[in-house]
Tab-separated table of C-alpha atoms in Angstrom:
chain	number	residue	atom	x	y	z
H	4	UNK	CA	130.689	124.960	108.964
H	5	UNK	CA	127.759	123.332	106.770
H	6	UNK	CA	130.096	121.255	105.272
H	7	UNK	CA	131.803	120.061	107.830
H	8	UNK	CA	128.318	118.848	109.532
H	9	UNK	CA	127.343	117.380	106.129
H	10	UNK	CA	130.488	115.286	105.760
H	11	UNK	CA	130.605	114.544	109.232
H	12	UNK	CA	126.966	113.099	109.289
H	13	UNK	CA	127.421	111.381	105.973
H	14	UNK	CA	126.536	107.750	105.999
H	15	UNK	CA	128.434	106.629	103.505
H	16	UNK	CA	131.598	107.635	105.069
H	17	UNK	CA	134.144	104.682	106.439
H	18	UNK	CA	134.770	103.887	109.909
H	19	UNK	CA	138.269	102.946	111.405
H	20	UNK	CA	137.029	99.299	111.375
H	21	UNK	CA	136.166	98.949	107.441
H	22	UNK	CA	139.772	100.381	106.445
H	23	UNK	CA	142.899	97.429	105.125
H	24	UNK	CA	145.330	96.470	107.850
H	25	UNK	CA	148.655	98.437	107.810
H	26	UNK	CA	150.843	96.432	105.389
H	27	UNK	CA	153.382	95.796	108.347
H	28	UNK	CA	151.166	95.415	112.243
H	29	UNK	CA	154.970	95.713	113.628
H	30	UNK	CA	158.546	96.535	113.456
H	31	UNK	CA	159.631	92.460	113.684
H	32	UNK	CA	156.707	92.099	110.529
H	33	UNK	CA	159.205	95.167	108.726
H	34	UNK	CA	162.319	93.280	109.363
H	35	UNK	CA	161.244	89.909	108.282
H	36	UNK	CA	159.768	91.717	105.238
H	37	UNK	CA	163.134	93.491	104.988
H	38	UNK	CA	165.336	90.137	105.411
H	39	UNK	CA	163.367	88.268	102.629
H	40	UNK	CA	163.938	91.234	100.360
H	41	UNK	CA	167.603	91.145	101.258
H	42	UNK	CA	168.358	87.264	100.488
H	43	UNK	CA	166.740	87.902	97.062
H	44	UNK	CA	169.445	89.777	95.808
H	45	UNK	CA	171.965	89.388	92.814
H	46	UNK	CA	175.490	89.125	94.162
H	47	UNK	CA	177.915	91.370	93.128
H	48	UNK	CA	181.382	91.424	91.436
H	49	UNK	CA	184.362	94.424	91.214
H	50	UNK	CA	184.194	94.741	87.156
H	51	UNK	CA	187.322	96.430	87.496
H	52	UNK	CA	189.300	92.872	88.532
H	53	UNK	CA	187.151	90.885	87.115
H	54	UNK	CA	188.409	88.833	84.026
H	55	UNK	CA	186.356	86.045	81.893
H	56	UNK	CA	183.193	86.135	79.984
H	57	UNK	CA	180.194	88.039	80.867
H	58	UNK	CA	176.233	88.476	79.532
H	59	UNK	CA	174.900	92.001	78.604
H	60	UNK	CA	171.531	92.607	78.984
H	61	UNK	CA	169.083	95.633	78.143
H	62	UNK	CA	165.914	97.024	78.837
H	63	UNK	CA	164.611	99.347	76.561
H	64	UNK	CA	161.512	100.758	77.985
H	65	UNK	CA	159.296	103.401	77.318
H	66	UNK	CA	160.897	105.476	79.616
H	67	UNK	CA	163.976	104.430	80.759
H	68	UNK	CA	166.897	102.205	79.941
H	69	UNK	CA	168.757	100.058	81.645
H	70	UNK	CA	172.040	97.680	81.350
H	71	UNK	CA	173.368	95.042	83.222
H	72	UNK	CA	176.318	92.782	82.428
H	73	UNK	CA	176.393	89.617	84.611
H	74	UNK	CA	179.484	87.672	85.233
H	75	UNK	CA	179.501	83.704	84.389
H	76	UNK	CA	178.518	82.772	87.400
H	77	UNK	CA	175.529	85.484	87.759
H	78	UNK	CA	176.857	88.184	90.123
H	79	UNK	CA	175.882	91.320	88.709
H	80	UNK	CA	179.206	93.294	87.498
H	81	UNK	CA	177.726	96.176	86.090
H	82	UNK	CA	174.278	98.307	86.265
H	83	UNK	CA	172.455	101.014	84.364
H	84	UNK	CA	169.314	102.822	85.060
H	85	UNK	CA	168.059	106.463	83.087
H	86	UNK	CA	165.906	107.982	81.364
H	87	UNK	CA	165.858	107.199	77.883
H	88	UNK	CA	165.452	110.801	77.452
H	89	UNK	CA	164.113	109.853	73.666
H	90	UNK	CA	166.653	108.419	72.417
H	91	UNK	CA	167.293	105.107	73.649
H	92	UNK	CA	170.118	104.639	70.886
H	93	UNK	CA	172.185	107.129	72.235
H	94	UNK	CA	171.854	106.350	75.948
H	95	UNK	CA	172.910	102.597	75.060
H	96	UNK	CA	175.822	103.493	72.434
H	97	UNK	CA	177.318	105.661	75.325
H	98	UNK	CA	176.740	103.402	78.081
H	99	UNK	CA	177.993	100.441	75.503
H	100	UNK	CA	180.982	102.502	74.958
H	101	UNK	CA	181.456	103.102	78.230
H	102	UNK	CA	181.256	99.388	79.275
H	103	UNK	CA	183.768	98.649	76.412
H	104	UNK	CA	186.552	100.753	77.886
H	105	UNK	CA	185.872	99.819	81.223
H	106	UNK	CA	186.287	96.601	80.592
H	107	UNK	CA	189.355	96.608	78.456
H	108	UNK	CA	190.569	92.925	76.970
H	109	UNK	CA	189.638	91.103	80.319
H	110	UNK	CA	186.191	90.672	79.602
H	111	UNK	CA	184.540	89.433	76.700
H	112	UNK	CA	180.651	90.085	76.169
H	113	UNK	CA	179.897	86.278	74.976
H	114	UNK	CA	176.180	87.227	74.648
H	115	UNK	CA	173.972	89.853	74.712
H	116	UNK	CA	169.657	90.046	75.015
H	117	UNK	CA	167.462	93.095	74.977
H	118	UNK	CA	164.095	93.359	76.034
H	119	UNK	CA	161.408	96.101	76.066
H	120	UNK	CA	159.216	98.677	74.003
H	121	UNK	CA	162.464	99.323	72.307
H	122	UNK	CA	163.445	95.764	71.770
H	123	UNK	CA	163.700	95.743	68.029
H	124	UNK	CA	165.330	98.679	67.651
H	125	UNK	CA	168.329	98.479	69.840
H	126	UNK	CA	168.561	94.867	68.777
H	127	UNK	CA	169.107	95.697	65.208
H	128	UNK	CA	170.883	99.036	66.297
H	129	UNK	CA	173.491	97.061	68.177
H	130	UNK	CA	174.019	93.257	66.771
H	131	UNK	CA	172.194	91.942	70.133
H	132	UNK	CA	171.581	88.254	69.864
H	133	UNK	CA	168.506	87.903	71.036
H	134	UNK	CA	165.289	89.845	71.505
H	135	UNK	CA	163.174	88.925	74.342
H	136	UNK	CA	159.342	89.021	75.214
H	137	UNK	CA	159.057	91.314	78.409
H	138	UNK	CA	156.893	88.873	79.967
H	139	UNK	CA	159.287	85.903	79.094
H	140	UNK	CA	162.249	88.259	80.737
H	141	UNK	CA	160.015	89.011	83.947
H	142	UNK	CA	158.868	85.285	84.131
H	143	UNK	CA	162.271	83.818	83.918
H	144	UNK	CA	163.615	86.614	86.413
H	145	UNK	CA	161.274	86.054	89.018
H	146	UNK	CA	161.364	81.794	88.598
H	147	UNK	CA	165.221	82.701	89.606
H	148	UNK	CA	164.490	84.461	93.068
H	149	UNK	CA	161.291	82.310	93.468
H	150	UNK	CA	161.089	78.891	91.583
H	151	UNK	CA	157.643	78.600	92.846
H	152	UNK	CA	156.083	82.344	91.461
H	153	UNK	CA	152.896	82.040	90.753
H	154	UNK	CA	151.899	86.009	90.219
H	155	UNK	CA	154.004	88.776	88.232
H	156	UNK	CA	153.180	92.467	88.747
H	157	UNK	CA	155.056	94.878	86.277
H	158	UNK	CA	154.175	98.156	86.672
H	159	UNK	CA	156.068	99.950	83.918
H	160	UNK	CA	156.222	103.506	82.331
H	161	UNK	CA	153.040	103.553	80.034
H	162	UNK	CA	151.008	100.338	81.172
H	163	UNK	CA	150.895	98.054	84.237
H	164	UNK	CA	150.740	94.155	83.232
H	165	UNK	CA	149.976	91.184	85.788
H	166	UNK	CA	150.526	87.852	84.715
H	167	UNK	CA	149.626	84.297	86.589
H	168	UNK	CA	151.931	81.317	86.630
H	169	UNK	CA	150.183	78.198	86.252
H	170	UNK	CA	152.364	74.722	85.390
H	171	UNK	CA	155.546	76.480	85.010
H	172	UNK	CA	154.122	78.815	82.061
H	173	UNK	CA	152.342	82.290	81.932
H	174	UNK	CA	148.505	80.982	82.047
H	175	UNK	CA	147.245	84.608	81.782
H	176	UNK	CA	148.223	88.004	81.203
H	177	UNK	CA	145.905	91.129	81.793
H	178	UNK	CA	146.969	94.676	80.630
H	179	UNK	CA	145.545	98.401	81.933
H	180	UNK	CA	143.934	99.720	78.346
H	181	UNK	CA	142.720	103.305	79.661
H	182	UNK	CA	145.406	105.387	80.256
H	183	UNK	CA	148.387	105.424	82.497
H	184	UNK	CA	147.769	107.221	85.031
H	185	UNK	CA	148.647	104.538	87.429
H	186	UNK	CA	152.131	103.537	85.885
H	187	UNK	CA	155.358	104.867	86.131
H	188	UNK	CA	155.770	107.733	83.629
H	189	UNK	CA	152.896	109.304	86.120
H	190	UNK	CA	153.871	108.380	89.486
């Protein structure tokens, strides 16, 4: 009972009117919110019928993996997401061989990028073509949904990066250093 008086009685203690607005004040904010998240999707293909060339790409994170292989004309055909479970190697020679079976003789992977904590590795495991910066990958990402991004947030298994936009380049980036108890491997 004392500490209930003691908290209730503390000072320091917010009131209703110093706490953030709710992220959505109504159900028509939600759907708009909703809608906008809805036009800025990939389309999608059947890879089963589809025929032609098509782009792999890979992230190799710290603690997951994922695949995508995009058709020439961007719809997404394919998609991967796991755990690397530790080894990141195996999880993309299975999905690779996977892919390659799937897709038979009707489509032909014309090039391939990988991205990630595991970049360098699964590049030189695998023949990729090119190795990207994570930041470069985000960047060029988001500029596709949103020519006009100005503000990147990646919160990813062991560190959370932001990066500004300024000019059509990344101006800044900031990293967490302490720990990561705020990214993904934790939450």
């Amino acid at each position: 009972a004392d500490l209930i008086e003691r908290i209730t009685a503390a000072p320091h203690i917010a009131g209703a009117a110093e706490r953030l607005a709710p992220l959505f004040e109504t159900e028509a904010d939600y759907k708009a919110f909703a809608a906008r998240h809805r036009d800025a999707s990939v389309p999608t293909a059947e890879l089963d019928t589809y025929t032609g060339d098509a782009y792999l790409g890979i992230d190799c994170g710290s603690t997951t993996t994922k695949l995508v292989l995009i058709s020439a004309d961007n719809a997404l055909l394919y998609s991967y997401y796991a755990s690397n479970q530790g080894n990141p190697v195996e999880i993309v020679r299975a999905q690779l061989t996977e892919l390659y079976r799937w897709c038979g003789s009707r489509v032909r992977i014309a090039g391939s990028a990988v991205t990630g904590y595991g970049e360098e590795l699964i590049r030189h495991a695998f023949s990729v073509d090119y190795g990207l910066v994570e930041t470069i990958a985000h960047y060029t990402a988001a500029r596709y949904f949103q020519p006009d991004v100005d503000f990147i947030l990646d919160i990813g298994g062991q560190d959370i990066k932001c990066f500004r936009i300024k000019n059509g380049a990344i101006d800044s980036i900031m990293l967490n250093e302490a720990c990561s108890s705020g990214c993904g491997s934790f939450l």
